[in-house]
Coordinates of C-alpha atoms in Angstrom, one line a residue:
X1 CA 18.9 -13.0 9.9
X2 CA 20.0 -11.6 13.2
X3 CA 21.5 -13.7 16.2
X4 CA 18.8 -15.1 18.4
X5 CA 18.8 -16.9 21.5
X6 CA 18.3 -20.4 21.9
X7 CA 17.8 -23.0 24.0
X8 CA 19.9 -26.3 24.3
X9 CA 19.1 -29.8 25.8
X10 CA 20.5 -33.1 26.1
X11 CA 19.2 -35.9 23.8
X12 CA 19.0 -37.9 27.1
X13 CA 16.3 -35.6 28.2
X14 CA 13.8 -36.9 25.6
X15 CA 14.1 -33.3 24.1
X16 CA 11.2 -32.9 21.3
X17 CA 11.9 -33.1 17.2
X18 CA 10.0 -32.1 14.3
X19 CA 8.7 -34.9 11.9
X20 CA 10.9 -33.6 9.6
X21 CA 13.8 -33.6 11.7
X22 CA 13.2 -37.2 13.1
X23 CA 13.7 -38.9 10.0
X24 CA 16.7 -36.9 9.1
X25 CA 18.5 -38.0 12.4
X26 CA 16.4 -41.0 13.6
X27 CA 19.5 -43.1 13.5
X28 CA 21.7 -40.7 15.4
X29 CA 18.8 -40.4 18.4
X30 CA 18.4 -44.3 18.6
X31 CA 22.3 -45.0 18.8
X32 CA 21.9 -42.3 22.0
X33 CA 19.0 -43.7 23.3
X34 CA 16.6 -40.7 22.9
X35 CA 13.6 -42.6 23.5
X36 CA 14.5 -44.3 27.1
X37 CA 13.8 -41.2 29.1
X38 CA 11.1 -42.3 32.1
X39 CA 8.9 -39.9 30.0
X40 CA 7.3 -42.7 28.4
X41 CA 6.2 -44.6 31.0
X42 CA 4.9 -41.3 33.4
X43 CA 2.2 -38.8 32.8
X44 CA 3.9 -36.0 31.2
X45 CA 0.9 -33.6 33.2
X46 CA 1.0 -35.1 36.8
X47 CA 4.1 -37.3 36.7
X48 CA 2.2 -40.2 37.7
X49 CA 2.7 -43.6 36.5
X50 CA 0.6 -44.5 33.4
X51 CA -0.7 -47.9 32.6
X52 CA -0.7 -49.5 29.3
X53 CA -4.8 -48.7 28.6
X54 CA -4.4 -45.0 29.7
X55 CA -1.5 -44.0 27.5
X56 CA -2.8 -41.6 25.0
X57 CA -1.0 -40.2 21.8
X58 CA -1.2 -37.2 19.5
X59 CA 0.1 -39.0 16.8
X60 CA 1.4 -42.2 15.2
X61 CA 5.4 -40.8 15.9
X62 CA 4.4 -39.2 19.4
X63 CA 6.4 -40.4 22.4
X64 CA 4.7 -38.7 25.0
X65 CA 1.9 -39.8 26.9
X66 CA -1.1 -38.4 29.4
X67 CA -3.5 -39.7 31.8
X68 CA -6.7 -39.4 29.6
X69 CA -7.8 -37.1 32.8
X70 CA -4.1 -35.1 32.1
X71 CA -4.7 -34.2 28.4
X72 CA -5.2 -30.7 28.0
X73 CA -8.0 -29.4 26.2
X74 CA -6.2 -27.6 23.6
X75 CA -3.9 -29.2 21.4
X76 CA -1.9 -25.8 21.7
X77 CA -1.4 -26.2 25.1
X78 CA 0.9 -29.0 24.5
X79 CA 3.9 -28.4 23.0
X80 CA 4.3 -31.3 21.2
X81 CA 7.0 -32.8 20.0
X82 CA 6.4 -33.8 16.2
X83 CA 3.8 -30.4 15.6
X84 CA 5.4 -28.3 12.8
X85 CA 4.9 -25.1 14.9
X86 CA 7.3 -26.7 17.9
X87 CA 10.6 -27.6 16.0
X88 CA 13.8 -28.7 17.2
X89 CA 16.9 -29.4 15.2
X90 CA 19.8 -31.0 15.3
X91 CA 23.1 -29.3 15.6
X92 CA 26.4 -31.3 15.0
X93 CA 28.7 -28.6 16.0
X94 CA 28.5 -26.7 19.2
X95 CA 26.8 -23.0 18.6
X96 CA 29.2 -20.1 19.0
X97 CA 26.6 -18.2 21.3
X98 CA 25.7 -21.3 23.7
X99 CA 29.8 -20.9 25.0
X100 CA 29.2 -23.4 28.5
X101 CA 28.2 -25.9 26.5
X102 CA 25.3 -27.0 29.0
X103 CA 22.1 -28.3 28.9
X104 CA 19.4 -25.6 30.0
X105 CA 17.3 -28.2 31.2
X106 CA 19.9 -29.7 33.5
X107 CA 23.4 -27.6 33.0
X108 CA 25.2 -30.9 31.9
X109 CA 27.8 -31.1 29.2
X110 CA 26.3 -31.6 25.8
X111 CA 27.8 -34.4 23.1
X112 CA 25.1 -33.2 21.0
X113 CA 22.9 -30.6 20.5
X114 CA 19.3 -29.5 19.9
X115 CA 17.8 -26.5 19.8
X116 CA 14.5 -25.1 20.0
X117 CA 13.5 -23.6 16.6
X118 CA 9.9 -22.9 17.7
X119 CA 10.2 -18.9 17.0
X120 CA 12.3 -19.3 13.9
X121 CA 9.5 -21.5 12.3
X122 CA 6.7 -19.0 13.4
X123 CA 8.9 -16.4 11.9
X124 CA 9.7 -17.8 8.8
X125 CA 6.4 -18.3 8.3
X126 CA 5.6 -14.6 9.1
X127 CA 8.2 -13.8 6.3
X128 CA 6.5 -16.0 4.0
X129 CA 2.8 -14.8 4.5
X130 CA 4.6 -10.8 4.1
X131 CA 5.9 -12.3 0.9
X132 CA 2.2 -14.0 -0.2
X133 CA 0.3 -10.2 0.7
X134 CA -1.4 -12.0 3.0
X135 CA -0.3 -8.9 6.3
X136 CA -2.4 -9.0 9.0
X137 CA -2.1 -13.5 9.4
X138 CA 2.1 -12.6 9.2
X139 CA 1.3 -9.8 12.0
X140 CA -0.2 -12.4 14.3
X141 CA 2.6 -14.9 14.4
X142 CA 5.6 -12.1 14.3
X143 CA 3.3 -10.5 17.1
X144 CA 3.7 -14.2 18.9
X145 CA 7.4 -14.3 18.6
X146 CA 7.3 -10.8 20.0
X147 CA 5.2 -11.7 23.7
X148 CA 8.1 -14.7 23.9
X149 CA 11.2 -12.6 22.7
X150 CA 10.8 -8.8 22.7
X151 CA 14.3 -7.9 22.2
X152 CA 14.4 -9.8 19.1
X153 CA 15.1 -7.0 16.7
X154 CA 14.8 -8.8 13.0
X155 CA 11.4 -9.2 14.3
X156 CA 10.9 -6.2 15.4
X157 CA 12.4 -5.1 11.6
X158 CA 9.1 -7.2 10.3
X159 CA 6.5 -6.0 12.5
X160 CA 7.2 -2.7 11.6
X161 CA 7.2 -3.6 7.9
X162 CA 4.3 -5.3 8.3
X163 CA 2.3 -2.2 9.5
X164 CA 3.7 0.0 7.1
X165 CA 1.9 -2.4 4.5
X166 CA -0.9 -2.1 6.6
X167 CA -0.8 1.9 6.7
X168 CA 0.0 2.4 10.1
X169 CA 2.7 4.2 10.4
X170 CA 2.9 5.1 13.7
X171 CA 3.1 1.4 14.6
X172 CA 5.6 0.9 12.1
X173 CA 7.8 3.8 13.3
X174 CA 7.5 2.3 17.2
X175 CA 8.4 -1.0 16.3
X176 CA 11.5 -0.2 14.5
X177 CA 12.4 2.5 17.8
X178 CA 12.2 -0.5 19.8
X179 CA 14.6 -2.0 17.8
X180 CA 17.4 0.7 17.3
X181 CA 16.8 0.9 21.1
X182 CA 18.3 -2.4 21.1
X183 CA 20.6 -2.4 17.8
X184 CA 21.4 1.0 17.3
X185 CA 23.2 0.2 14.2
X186 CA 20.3 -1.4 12.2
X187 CA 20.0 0.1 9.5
X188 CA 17.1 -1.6 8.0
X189 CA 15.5 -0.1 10.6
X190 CA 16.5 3.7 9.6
X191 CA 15.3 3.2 6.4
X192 CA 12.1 1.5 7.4
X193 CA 11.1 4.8 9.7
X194 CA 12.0 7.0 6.7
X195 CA 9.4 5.2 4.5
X196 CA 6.8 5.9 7.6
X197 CA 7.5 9.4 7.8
X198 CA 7.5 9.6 3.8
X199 CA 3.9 8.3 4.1
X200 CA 3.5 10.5 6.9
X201 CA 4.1 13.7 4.7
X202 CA 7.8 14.8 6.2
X203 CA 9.8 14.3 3.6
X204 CA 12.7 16.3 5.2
X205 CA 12.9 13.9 8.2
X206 CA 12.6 11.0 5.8
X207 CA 15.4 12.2 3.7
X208 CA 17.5 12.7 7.5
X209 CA 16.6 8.5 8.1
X210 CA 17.9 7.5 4.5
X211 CA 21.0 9.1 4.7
X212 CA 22.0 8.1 8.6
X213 CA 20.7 4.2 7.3
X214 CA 23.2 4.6 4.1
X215 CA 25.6 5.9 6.2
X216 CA 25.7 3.2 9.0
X217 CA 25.5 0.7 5.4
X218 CA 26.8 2.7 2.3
X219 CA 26.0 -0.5 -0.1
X220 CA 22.0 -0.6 0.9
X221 CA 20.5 -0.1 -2.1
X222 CA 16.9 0.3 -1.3
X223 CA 17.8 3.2 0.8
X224 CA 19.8 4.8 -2.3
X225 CA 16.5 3.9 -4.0
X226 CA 13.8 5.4 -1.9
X227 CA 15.9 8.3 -1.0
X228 CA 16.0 9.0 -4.3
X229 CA 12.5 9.2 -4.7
X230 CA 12.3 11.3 -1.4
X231 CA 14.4 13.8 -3.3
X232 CA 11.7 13.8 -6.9
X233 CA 9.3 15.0 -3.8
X234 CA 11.5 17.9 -3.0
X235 CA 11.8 18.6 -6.9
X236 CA 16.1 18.1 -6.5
X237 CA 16.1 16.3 -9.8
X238 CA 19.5 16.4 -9.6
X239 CA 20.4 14.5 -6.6
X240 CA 17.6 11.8 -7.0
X241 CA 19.4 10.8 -10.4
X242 CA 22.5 10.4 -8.6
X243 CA 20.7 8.5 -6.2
X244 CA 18.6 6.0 -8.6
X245 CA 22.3 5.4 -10.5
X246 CA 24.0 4.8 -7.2
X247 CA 21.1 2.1 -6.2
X248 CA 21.4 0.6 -10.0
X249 CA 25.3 0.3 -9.5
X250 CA 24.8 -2.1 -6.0
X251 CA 21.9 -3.5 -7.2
X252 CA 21.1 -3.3 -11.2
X253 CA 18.1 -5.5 -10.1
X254 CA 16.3 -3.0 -8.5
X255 CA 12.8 -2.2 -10.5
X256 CA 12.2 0.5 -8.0
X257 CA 15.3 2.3 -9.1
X258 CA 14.7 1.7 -13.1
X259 CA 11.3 3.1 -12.8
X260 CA 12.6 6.3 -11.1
X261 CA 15.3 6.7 -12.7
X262 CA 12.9 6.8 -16.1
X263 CA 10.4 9.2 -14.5
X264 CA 13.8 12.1 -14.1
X265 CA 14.6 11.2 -17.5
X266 CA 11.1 12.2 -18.5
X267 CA 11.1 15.2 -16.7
X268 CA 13.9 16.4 -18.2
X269 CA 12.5 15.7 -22.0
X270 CA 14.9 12.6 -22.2
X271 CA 12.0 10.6 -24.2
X272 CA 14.3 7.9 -25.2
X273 CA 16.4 7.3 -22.2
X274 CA 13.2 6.9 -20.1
X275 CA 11.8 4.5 -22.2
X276 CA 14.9 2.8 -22.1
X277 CA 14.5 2.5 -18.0
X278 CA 11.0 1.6 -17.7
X279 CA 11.7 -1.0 -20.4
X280 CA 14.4 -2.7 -18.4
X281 CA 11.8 -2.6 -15.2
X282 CA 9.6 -4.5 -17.1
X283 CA 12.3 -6.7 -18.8
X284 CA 13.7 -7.5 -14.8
X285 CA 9.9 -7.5 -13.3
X286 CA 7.4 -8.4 -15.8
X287 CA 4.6 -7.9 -13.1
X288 CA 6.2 -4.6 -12.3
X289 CA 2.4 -2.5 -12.7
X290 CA 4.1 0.4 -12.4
X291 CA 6.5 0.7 -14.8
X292 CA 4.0 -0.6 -17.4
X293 CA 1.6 2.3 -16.4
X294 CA 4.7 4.8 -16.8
X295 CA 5.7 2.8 -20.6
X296 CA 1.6 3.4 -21.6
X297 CA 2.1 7.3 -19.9
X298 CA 5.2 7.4 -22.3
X299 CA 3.6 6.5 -24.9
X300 CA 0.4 8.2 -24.7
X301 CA 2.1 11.7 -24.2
X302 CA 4.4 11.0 -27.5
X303 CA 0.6 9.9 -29.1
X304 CA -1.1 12.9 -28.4
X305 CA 1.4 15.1 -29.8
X306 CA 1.5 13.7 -33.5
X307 CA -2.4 13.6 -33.1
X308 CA -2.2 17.7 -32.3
X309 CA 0.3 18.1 -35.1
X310 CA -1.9 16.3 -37.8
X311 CA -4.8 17.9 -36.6
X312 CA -4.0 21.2 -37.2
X313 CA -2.3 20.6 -40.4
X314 CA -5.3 18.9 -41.6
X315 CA -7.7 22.1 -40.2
X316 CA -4.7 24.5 -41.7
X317 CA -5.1 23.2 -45.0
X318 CA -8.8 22.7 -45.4
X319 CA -10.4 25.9 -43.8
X320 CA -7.2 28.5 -43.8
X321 CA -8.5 30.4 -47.2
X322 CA -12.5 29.7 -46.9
X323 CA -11.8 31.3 -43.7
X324 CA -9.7 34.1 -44.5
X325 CA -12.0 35.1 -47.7
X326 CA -15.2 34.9 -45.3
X327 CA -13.4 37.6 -42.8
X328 CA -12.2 40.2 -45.9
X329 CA -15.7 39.4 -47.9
X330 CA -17.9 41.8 -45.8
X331 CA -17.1 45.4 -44.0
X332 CA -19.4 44.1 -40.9
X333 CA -19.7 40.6 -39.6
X334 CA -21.1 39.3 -36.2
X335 CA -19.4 36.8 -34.2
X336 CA -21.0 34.8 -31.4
X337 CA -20.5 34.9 -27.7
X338 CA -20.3 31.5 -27.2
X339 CA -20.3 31.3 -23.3
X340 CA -23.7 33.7 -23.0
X341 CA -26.2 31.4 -21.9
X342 CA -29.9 32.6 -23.3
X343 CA -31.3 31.5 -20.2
X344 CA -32.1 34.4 -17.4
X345 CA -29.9 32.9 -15.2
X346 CA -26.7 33.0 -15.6
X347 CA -23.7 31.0 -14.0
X348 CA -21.8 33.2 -11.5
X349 CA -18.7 32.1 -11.3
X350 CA -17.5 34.3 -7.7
X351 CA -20.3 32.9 -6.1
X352 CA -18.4 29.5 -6.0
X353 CA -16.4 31.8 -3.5
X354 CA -19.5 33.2 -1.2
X355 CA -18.5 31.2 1.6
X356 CA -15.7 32.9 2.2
X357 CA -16.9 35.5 4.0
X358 CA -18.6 33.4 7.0
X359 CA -15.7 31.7 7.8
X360 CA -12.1 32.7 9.6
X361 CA -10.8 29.3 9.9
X362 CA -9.9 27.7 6.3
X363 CA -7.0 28.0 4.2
X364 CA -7.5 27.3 0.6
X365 CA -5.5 25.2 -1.9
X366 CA -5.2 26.3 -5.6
X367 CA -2.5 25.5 -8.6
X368 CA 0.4 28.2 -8.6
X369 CA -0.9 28.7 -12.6
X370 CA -4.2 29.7 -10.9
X371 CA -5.7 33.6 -11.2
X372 CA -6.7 35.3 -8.2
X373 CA -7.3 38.4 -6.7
X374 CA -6.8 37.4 -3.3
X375 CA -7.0 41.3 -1.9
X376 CA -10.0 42.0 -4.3
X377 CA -12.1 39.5 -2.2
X378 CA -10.8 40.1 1.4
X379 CA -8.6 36.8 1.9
X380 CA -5.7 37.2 3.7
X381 CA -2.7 35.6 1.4
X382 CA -1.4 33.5 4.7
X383 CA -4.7 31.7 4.2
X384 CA -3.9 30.4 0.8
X385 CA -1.5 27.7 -0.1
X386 CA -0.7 27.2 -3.2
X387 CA 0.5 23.7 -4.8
X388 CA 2.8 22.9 -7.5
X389 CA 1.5 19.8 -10.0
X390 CA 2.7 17.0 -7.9
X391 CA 2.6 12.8 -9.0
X392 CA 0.2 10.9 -8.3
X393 CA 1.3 9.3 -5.0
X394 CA 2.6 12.7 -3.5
X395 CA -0.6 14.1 -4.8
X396 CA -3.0 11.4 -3.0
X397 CA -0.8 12.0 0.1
X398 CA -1.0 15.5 0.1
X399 CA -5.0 15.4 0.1
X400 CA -5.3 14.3 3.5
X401 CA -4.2 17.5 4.8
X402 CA -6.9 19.1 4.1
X403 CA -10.4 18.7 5.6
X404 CA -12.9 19.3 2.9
X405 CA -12.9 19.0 -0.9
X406 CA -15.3 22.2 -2.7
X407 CA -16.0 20.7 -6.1
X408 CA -16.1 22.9 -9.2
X409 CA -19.5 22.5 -10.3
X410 CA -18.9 23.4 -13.9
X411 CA -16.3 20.6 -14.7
X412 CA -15.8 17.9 -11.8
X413 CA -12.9 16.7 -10.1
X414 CA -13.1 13.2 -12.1
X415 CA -9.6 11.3 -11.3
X416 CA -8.7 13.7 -9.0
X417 CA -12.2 13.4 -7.2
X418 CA -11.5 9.8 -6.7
X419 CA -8.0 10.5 -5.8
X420 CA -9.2 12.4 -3.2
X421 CA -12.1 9.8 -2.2
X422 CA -9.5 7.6 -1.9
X423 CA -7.6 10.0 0.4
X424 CA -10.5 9.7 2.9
X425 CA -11.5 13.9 2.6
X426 CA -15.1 14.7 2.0
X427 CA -15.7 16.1 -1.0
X428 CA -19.1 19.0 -1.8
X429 CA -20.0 18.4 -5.5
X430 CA -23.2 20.0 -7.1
X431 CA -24.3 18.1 -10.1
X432 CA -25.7 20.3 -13.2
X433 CA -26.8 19.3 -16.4
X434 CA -23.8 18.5 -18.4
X435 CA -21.6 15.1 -17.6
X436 CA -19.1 16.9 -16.6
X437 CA -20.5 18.5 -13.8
X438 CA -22.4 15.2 -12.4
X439 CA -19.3 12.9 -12.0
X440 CA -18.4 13.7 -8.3
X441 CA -21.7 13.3 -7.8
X442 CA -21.7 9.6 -9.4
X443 CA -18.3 9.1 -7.4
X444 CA -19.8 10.1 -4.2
X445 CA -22.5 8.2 -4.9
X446 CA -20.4 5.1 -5.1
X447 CA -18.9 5.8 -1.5
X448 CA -22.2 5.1 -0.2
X449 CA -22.2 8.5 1.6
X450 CA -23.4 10.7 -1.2
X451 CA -26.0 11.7 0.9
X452 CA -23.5 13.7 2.7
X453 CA -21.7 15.2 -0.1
X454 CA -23.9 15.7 -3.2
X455 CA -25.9 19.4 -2.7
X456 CA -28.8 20.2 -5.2
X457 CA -28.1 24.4 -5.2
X458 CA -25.3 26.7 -5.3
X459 CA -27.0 28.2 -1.9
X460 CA -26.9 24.6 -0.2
X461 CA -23.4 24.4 -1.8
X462 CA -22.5 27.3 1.0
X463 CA -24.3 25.9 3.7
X464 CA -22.9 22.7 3.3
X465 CA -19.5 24.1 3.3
X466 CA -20.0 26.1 6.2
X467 CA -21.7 23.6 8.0
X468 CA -18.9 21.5 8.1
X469 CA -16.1 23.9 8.5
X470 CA -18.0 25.1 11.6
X471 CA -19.2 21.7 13.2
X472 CA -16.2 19.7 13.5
X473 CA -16.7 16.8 15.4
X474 CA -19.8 16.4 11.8
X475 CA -16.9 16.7 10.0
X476 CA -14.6 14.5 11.7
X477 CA -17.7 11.5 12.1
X478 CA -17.9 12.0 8.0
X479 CA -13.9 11.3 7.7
X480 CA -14.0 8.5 9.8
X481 CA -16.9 6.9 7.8
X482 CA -15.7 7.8 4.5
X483 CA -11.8 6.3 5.6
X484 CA -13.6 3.3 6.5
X485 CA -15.3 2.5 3.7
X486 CA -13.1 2.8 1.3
X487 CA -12.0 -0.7 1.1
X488 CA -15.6 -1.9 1.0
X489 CA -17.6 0.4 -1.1
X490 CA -18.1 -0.1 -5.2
X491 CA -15.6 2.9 -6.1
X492 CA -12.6 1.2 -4.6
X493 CA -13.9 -2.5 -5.8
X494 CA -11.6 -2.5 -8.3
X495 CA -12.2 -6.3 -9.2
X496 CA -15.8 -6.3 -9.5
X497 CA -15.6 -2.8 -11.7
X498 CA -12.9 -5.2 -13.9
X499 CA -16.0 -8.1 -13.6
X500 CA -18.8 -5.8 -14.9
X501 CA -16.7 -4.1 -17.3
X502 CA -15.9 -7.8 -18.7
X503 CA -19.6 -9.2 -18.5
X504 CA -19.7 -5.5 -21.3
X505 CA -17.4 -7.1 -23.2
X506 CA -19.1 -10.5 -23.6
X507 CA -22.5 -9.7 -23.9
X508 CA -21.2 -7.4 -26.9
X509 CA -18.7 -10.2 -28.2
X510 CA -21.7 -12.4 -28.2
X511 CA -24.3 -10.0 -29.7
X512 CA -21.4 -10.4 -32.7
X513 CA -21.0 -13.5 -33.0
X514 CA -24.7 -14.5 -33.3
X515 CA -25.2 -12.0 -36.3
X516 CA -27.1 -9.4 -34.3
X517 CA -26.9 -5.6 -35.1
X518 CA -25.4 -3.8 -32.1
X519 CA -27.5 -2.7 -29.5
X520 CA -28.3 -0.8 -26.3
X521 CA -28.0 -3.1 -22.9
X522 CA -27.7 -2.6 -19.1
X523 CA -25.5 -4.6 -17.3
X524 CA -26.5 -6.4 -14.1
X525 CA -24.6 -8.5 -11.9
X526 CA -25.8 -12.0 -13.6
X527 CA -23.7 -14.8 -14.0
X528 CA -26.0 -15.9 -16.6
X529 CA -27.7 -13.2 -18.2
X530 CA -24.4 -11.4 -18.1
X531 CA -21.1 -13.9 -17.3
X532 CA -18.2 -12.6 -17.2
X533 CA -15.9 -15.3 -18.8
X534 CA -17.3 -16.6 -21.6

């Protein structure tokens, strides 16, 4: 914790204590006569005498006492002296930072010493609602501390953590500003701003904020940590190992670091050694989702490989000579067109493109492994951008810089349609026949604005698209709505998906259990049709 200011008064004054605190030192206070001040026998509102029938108390331990006409309507208008929120301790010894040794209330010499604690309890209970998840109740007492004390900079350090959990990181970056303002060495701070600007998409300036942070305090091991990852953005493989091993060596503890340090070892083919780092996450953090999700990742890549490998040694050794005998058995043999639809209409797979000619103003994304003849179809090649395979948080990141979404209507964007749902970009899906061209549409759908994304032709398909590139403020109205209901629509209900998927699970157990054959059932949100835990 940093240094703050406090304030200091004499016992003789009457000064207030916690409950707490009273019984600790009740027998110190009574020996210096804490409880003789004239405050017990005048209003502490007017400063008028009170008589015996108009004293009023707060509580059974209160010592102060109002005119029933005096009391103030709120009981957080008082500051009274045995609330948990208004504090004051005891200090034996005198403070290093209170060097005159006065009372504030009356600059006399101190014997003993209180001080008042009233912004250290608010903020340790900030800390322990940041701790608990529970972000926006710790923003409103560290915002508190901050009207009384602005310059306090470890609370400054929390606000601006506080927003980052709450994904705004423009806050987040100002408060810690205001701080360095003030502390210019803190380097809590530094590394705080470089997680902002990470979220923010500037990984370079990020990377700049890590290394002045470890610089200013070499054995900060988060920093080490998250630079680390800042470097996996920039694909310097290299350098983020060195910087995950550096954050292990200060701080072995770190689940963060494990984790990463796994995901290089994977990237480089090190199968073993990365299952040997996401296994000691766990092992530190058994909560630790993420590393789990890489072990299952692991272990599913390593899965589907023997599948592959038996699978084509099983189809090798069944249908190699049937095969080869039907090819050398007759001079002439026909072999099917499989993609030639016998319908009249077939599937033009440029006219996904047609838009592209009504518009000046968009720059397209594709894969680097992608095929096109950018020339061929009159797009300039400074209006296309393409992308490298990224991991999942970059790529989520990465999707709000672009305005719309064009869905390929022959095979949907399905995880990468909600990743980009989730992103807060509209997204133009036209569902087909097939299942794999209608799940945008079941994801949009979900968002509650599928009216505004799902099209029913290829030729609303291009007006849609270049309605909305041409009509921004449409488009901008559709972000906002989609951004805000993210947190409230079905898609993102993750808990009530996990409900449903559960009252599934049940209903089939159940089915079992009775002796009934299997059988075809809808789900509906009944708790006793259809419960969910038993």
């Amino acid at each position: 914790m940093m240094r703050i200011d406090a304030h200091f008064w004499s016992p003789a004054h009457s000064h207030e204590l916690s409950e707490d605190d009273l019984w600790k030192i009740i027998d110190i206070v009574k020996e210096e006569n804490l409880f003789r001040s004239p405050v017990l026998y005048f209003c502490c509102d007017c400063l008028e005498p009170i008589a015996d029938n108009d004293r009023r108390c707060r509580c059974s331990l209160c010592t102060k006492q109002w005119h029933l006409r005096c009391i103030p309507a709120s009981p957080d208008d008082i500051h009274h002296p045995f609330h948990s929120y208004h504090p004051l301790k005891l200090l034996i010894d005198v403070p290093p930072h209170n060097s005159k040794r006065e009372c504030d209330a009356c600059q006399e010499e101190l014997q003993s010493y209180f001080y008042h604690s009233d912004d250290d309890a608010r903020l340790t209970l900030a800390h322990q609602l940041y701790k608990a998840g529970d972000f926006k109740q710790a923003l409103e007492h560290s915002n508190l501390v901050y009207q009384r004390n602005p310059l306090r900079t470890d609370n400054l350090l929390l606000i601006g953590a506080i927003y980052y959990q709450l994904q705004d990181y423009d806050m987040c970056i100002a408060r810690n500003e205001e701080a360095l303002r003030i502390q210019p060495q803190f380097a809590e701070c530094y590394g705080n701003m470089a997680n902002a600007w990470k979220e923010k998409g500037d990984t370079d300036r990020a990377i700049r904020y890590y290394l002045i942070a470890i610089e200013l305090k070499p054995n900060y091991a988060d920093a080490w940590s998250n630079l680390a990852s800042a470097y996996m953005r920039k694909g310097r493989l290299s350098e983020a190992t060195q910087c995950c091993q550096q954050a292990l060596s200060l701080n072995p503890l770190l689940v963060d670091a494990h984790s990463n340090l796994g995901n290089l070892m994977k990237a480089q083919g090190l199968i073993q050694e990365a299952y040997s780092c996401y296994l000691e996450a766990v092992r530190i953090q058994p909560t630790f989702a993420i590393a789990w999700s890489n072990l299952a990742g692991l272990f599913m890549d390593l899965c589907l490989l023997c599948n592959m490998h038996i699978s084509t040694q099983r189809s090798l050794s069944i249908s190699l000579t049937a095969t080869l005998s039907m090819i050398t058995s007759r001079k002439i043999r026909m072999c099917w067109i499989q993609s030639l639809s016998p319908r009249d209409l077939t599937m033009d797979f440029l006219k996904i493109n047609s838009y592209l000619d009504a518009l000046t103003n968009y720059t397209k994304w594709i894969l680097r492994s992608s095929i096109l003849d950018a020339a061929a179809q009159g797009v300039h090649p400074d209006q296309i951008i393409f992308t490298d395979v990224a991991m999942k948080n970059e790529h989520i990141r990465r999707s709000v810089l672009a305005d719309v979404i064009l869905d390929t209507p022959l095979c949907n964007g399905h995880t990468t349609g909600t990743d980009v749902l989730w992103a807060g970009v509209p997204m133009i899906t036209l569902p087909l026949e097939k299942m794999a061209t209608r799940v945008a549409g079941s994801l949009c759908l979900a968002t509650g604005l599928g009216h505004e994304m799902i099209v029913n032709s290829l030729e609303e398909y291009e007006e849609k698209a270049v309605s909305l590139a041409l009509n921004k403020p449409k488009l901008q109205a559709l972000t906002k709505e989609l951004r805000a209901s993210r947190l409230t629509c079905p898609l993102f209900d993750t808990m009530r998906w996990v409900k449903n998927l559960e009252r599934s699970y049940f209903k089939m157990w159940n089915l079992h259990c009775s002796g009934q054959k299997p059988q075809h059932f809808k789900v509906v949100e009944n708790d006793m049709e259809f419960p969910h835990d038993r």
